[in-house]
CSV table of C-alpha atoms in Angstrom, one decimal:
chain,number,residue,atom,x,y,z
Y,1217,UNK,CA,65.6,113.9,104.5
Y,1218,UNK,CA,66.3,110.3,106.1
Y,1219,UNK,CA,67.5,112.5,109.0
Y,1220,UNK,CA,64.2,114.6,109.6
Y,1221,UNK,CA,62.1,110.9,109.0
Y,1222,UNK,CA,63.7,108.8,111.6
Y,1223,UNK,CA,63.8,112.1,113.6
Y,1224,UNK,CA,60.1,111.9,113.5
Y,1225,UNK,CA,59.7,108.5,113.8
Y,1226,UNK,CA,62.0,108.6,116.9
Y,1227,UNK,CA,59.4,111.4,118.2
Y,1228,UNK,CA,56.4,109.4,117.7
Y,1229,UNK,CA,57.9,106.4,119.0
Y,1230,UNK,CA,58.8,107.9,122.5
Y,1231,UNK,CA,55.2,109.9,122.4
Y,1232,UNK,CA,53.5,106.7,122.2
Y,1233,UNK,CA,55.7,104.8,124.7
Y,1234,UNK,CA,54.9,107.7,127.4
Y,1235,UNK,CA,51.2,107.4,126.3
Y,1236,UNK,CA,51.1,104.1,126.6
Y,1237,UNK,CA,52.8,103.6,130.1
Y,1238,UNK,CA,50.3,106.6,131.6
Y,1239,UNK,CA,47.1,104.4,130.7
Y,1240,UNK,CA,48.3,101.4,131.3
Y,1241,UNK,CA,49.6,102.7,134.7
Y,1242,UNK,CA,46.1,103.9,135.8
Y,1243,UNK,CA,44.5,100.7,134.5
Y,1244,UNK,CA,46.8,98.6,136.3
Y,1245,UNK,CA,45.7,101.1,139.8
Y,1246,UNK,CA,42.1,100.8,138.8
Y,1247,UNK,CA,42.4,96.2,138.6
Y,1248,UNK,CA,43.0,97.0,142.3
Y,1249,UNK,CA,40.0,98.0,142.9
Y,1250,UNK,CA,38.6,95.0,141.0
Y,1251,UNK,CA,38.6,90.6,142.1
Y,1252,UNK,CA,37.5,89.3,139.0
Y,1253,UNK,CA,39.4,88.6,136.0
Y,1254,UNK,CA,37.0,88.3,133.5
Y,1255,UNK,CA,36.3,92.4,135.1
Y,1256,UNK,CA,40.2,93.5,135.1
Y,1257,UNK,CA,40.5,92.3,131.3
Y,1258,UNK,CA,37.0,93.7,130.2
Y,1259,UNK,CA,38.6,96.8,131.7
Y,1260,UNK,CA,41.4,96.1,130.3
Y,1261,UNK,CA,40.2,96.1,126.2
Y,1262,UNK,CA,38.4,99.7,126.6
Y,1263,UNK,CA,41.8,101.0,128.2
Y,1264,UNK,CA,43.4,98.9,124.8
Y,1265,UNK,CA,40.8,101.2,122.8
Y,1266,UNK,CA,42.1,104.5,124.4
Y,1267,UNK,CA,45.6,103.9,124.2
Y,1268,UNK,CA,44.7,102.9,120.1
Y,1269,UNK,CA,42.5,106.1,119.3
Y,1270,UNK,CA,46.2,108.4,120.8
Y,1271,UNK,CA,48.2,106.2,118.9
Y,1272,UNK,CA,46.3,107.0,115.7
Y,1273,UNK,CA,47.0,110.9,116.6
Y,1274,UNK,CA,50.6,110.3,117.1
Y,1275,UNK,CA,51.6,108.3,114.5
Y,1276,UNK,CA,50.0,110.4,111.9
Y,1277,UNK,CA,47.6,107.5,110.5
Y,1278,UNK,CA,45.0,108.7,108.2
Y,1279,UNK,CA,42.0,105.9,107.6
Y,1280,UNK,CA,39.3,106.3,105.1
Y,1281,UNK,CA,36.2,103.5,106.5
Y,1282,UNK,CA,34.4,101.9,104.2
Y,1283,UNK,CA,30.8,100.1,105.3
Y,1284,UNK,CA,29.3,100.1,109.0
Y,1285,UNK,CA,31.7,98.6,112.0
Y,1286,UNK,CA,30.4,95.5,113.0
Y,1287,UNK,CA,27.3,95.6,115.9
Y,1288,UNK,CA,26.9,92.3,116.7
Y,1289,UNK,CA,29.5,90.2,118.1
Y,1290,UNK,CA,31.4,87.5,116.4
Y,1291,UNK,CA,34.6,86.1,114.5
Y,1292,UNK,CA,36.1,89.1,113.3
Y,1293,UNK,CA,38.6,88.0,110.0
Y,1294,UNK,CA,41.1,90.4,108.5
Y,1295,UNK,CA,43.6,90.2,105.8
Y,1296,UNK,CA,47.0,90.3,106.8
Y,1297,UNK,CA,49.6,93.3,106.4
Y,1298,UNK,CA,51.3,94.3,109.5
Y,1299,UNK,CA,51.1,94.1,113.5
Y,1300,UNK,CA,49.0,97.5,112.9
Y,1301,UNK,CA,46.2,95.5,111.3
Y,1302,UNK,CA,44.7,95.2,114.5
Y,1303,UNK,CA,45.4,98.6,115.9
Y,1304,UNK,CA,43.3,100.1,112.3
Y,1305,UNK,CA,40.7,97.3,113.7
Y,1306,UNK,CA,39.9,98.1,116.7
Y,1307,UNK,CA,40.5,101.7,117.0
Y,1308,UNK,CA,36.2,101.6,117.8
Y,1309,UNK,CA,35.8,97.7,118.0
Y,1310,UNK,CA,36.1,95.9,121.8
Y,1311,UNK,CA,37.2,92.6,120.7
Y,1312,UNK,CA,39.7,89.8,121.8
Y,1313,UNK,CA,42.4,89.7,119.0
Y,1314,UNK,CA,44.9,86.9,118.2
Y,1315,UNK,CA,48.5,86.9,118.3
Y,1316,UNK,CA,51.7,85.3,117.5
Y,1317,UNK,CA,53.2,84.7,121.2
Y,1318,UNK,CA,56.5,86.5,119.9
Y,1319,UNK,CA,54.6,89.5,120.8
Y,1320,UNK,CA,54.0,89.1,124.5
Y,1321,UNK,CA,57.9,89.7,124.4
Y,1322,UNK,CA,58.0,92.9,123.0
Y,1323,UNK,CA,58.8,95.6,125.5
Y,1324,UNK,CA,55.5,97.1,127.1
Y,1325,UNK,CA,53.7,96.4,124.0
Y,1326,UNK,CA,54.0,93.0,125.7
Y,1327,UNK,CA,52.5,93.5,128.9
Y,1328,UNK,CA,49.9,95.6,127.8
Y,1329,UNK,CA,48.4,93.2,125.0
Y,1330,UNK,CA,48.8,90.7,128.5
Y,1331,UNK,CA,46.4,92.4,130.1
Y,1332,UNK,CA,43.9,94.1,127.5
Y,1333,UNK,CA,42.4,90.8,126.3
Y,1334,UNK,CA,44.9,89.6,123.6
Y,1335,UNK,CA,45.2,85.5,123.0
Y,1336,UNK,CA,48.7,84.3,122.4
Y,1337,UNK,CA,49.3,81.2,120.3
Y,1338,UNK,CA,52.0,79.5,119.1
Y,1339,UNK,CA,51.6,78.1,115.5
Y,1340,UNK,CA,54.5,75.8,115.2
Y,1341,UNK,CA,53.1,74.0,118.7
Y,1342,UNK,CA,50.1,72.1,118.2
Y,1343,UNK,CA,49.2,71.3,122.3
Y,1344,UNK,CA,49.1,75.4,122.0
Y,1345,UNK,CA,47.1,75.7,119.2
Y,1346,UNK,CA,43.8,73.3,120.9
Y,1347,UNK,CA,44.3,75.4,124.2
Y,1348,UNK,CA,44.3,78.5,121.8
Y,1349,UNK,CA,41.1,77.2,120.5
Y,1350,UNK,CA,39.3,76.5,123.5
Y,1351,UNK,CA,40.4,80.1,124.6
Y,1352,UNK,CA,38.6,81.6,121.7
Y,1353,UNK,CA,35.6,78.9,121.9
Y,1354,UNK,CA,34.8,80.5,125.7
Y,1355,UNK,CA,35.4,83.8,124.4
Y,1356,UNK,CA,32.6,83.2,121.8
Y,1357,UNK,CA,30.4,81.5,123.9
Y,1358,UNK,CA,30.5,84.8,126.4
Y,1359,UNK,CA,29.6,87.1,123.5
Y,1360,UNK,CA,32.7,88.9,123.1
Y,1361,UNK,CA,34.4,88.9,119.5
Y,1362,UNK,CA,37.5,87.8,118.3
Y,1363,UNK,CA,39.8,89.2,115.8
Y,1364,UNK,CA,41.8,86.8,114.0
Y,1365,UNK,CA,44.2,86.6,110.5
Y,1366,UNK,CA,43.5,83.5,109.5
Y,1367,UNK,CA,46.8,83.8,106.7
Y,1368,UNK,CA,48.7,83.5,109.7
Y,1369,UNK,CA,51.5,85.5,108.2
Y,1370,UNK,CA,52.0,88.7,106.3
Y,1371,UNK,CA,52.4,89.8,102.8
Y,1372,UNK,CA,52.3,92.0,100.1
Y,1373,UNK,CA,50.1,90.0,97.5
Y,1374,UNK,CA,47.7,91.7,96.1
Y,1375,UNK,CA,44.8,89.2,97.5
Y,1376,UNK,CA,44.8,86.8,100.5
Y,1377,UNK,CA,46.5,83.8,101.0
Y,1378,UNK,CA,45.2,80.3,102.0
Y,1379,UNK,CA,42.8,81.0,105.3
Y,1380,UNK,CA,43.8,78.6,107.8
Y,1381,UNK,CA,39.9,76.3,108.9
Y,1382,UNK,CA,40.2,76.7,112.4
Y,1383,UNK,CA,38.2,79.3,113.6
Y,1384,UNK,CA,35.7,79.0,110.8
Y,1385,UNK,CA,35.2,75.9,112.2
Y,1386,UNK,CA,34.1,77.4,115.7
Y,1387,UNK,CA,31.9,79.8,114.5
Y,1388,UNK,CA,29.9,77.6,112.3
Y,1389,UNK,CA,29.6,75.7,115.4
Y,1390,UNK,CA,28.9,78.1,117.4
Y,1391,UNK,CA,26.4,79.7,114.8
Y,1392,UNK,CA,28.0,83.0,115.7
Y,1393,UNK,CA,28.3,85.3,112.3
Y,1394,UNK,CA,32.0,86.0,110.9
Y,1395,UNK,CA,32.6,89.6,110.3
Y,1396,UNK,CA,34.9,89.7,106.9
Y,1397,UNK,CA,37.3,93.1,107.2
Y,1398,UNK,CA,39.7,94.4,104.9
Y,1399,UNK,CA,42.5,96.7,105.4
Y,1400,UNK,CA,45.5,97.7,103.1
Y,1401,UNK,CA,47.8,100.7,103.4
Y,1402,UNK,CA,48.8,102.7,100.2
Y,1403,UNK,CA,52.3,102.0,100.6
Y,1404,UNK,CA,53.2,98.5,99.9
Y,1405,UNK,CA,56.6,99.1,101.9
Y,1406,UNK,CA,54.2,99.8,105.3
Y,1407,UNK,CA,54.1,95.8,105.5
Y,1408,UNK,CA,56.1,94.2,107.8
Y,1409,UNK,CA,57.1,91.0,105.9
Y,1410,UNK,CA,60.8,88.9,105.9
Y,1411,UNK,CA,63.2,89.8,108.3
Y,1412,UNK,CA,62.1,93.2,109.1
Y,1413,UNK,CA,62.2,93.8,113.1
Y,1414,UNK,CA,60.2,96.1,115.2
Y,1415,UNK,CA,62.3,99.1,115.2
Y,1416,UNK,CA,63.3,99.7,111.4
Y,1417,UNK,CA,59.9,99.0,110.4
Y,1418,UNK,CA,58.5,101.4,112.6
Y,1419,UNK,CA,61.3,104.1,111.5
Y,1420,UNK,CA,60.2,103.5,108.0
Y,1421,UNK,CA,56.1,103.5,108.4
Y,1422,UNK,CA,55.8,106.2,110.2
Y,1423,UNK,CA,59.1,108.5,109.9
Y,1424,UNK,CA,56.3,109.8,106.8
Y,1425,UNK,CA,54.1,112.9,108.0
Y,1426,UNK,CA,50.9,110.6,106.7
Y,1427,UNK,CA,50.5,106.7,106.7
Y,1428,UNK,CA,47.1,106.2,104.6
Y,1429,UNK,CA,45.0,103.3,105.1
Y,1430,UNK,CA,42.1,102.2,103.8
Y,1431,UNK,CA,39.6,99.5,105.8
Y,1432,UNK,CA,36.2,98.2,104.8
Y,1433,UNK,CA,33.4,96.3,106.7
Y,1434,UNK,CA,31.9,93.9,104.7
Y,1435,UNK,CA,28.9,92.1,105.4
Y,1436,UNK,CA,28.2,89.2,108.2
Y,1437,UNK,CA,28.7,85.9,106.8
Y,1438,UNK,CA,26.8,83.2,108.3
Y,1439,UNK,CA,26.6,79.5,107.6
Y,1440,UNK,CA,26.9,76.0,109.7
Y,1441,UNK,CA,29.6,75.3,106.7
Y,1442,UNK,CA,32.8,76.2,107.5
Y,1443,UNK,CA,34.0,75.9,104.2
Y,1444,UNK,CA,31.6,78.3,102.8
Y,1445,UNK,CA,32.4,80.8,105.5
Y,1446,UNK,CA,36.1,80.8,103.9
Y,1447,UNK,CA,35.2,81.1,100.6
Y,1448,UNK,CA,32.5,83.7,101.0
Y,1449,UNK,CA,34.7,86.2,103.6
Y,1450,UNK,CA,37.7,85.7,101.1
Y,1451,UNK,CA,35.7,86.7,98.1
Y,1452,UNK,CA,34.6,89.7,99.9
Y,1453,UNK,CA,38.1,91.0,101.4
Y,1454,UNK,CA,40.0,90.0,98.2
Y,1455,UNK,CA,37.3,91.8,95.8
Y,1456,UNK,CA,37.6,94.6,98.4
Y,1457,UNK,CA,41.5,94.8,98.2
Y,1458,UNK,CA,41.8,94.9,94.7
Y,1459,UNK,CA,39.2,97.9,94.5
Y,1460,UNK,CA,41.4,99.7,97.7
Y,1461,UNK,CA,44.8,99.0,94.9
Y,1462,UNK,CA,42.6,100.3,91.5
Y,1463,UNK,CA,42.1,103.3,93.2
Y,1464,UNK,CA,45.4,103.9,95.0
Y,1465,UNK,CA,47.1,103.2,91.0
């Protein structure tokens, strides 16, 4: 049985790598065609959204949606689970997400999150963190969202963490609406927490024939309070994650 899993997993793995390196090939032949930056990334997030949708197929994901995605652009906040958070995410969203800068990296993974919009930081170095703020303060300002995980870590508790201020603080600012969202996978060994690296975690998420998730858009919150946008969004994604667990149990 462990055989047939990693077998599978191996499968999918290699299935995803080869779909991965075909778009991103042509989307790196299409920037040729194309001066601007701001164009080659813009480009760059709907390829991101292809290669996500095939992944979905490959991997054997299967999401039940709760609520309406998100029209309107803005700070998009998630609990935090596993580097797959954002791929449930923005399977349909065109956003700029956040990163750890460990992930930049990762074979291909790495070059493609480069070039498809993604924003590195490095939380440990604070000169990185105010350029990773003025990064997402321009982003806002031009319209587009951003995804962020504001626990800045991942876990297995069944509520969020502490919500780290920063981007509340733009977006009450800014005035621009955060967008609570709230994901959870059935089984609590799909997060990647610890020590766990890439490749075992992988094996042992999706060497399974299904991976089930569950993700839920909550309403805008909006408020020149920062404070009140964290309290408000993490009411909502915590009272949403406790419903996803009630009905898993």
């Amino acid at each position: 049985m462990i055989l047939l899993r990693t077998l599978l997993a191996i499968i999918r793995l290699i299935l995803f790598a080869l779909t991965t390196i075909t778009i991103y090939g042509l989307l790196l032949i299409t920037n040729i065609f194309y001066k601007s930056k701001t164009k080659k990334v813009e480009r760059g997030i709907i390829y991101r959204r292809s290669i996500i949708r095939l992944l979905h197929y490959i991997v054997g994901s299967k999401i039940k949606v709760y609520g309406e995605e998100p029209k309107e652009s803005g700070l998009i906040i998630s609990n935090h689970r596993t580097y797959f958070d954002s791929i449930v995410i923005l399977k349909n969203i065109l956003g700029y997400p956040i990163a750890k800068k460990e992930v930049a990296s990762w074979p291909l993974i790495g070059n493609v999150c480069k070039t498809t919009g993604v924003i590195f930081v490095d939380r440990e170095n604070k000169t990185d963190r105010a350029k990773t703020r003025n990064k997402v303060l321009k982003t806002l300002k031009n319209g587009f969202s951003i995804l962020n995980t504001p626990e800045g870590t991942t876990h297995v508790k069944p509520t969020t963490i502490h919500f780290k201020p920063g981007a509340f603080i733009l977006a009450a600012q800014l005035g621009v609406p955060v967008l609570p969202i709230a994901v959870d996978y059935k089984n609590l060994g799909d997060a990647w927490i610890g020590d766990d690296t890439f490749l075992p975690h992988f094996i042992r998420c999706f060497g399974k024939w299904r991976t089930e998730i569950k993700v839920s858009y909550l309403k805008p919150v909006k408020s020149e309070n920062p404070e009140e946008l964290i309290l408000t969004s993490k009411k909502l994604i915590d009272d949403e994650l406790l419903r996803f667990r009630k009905e898993w149990n």
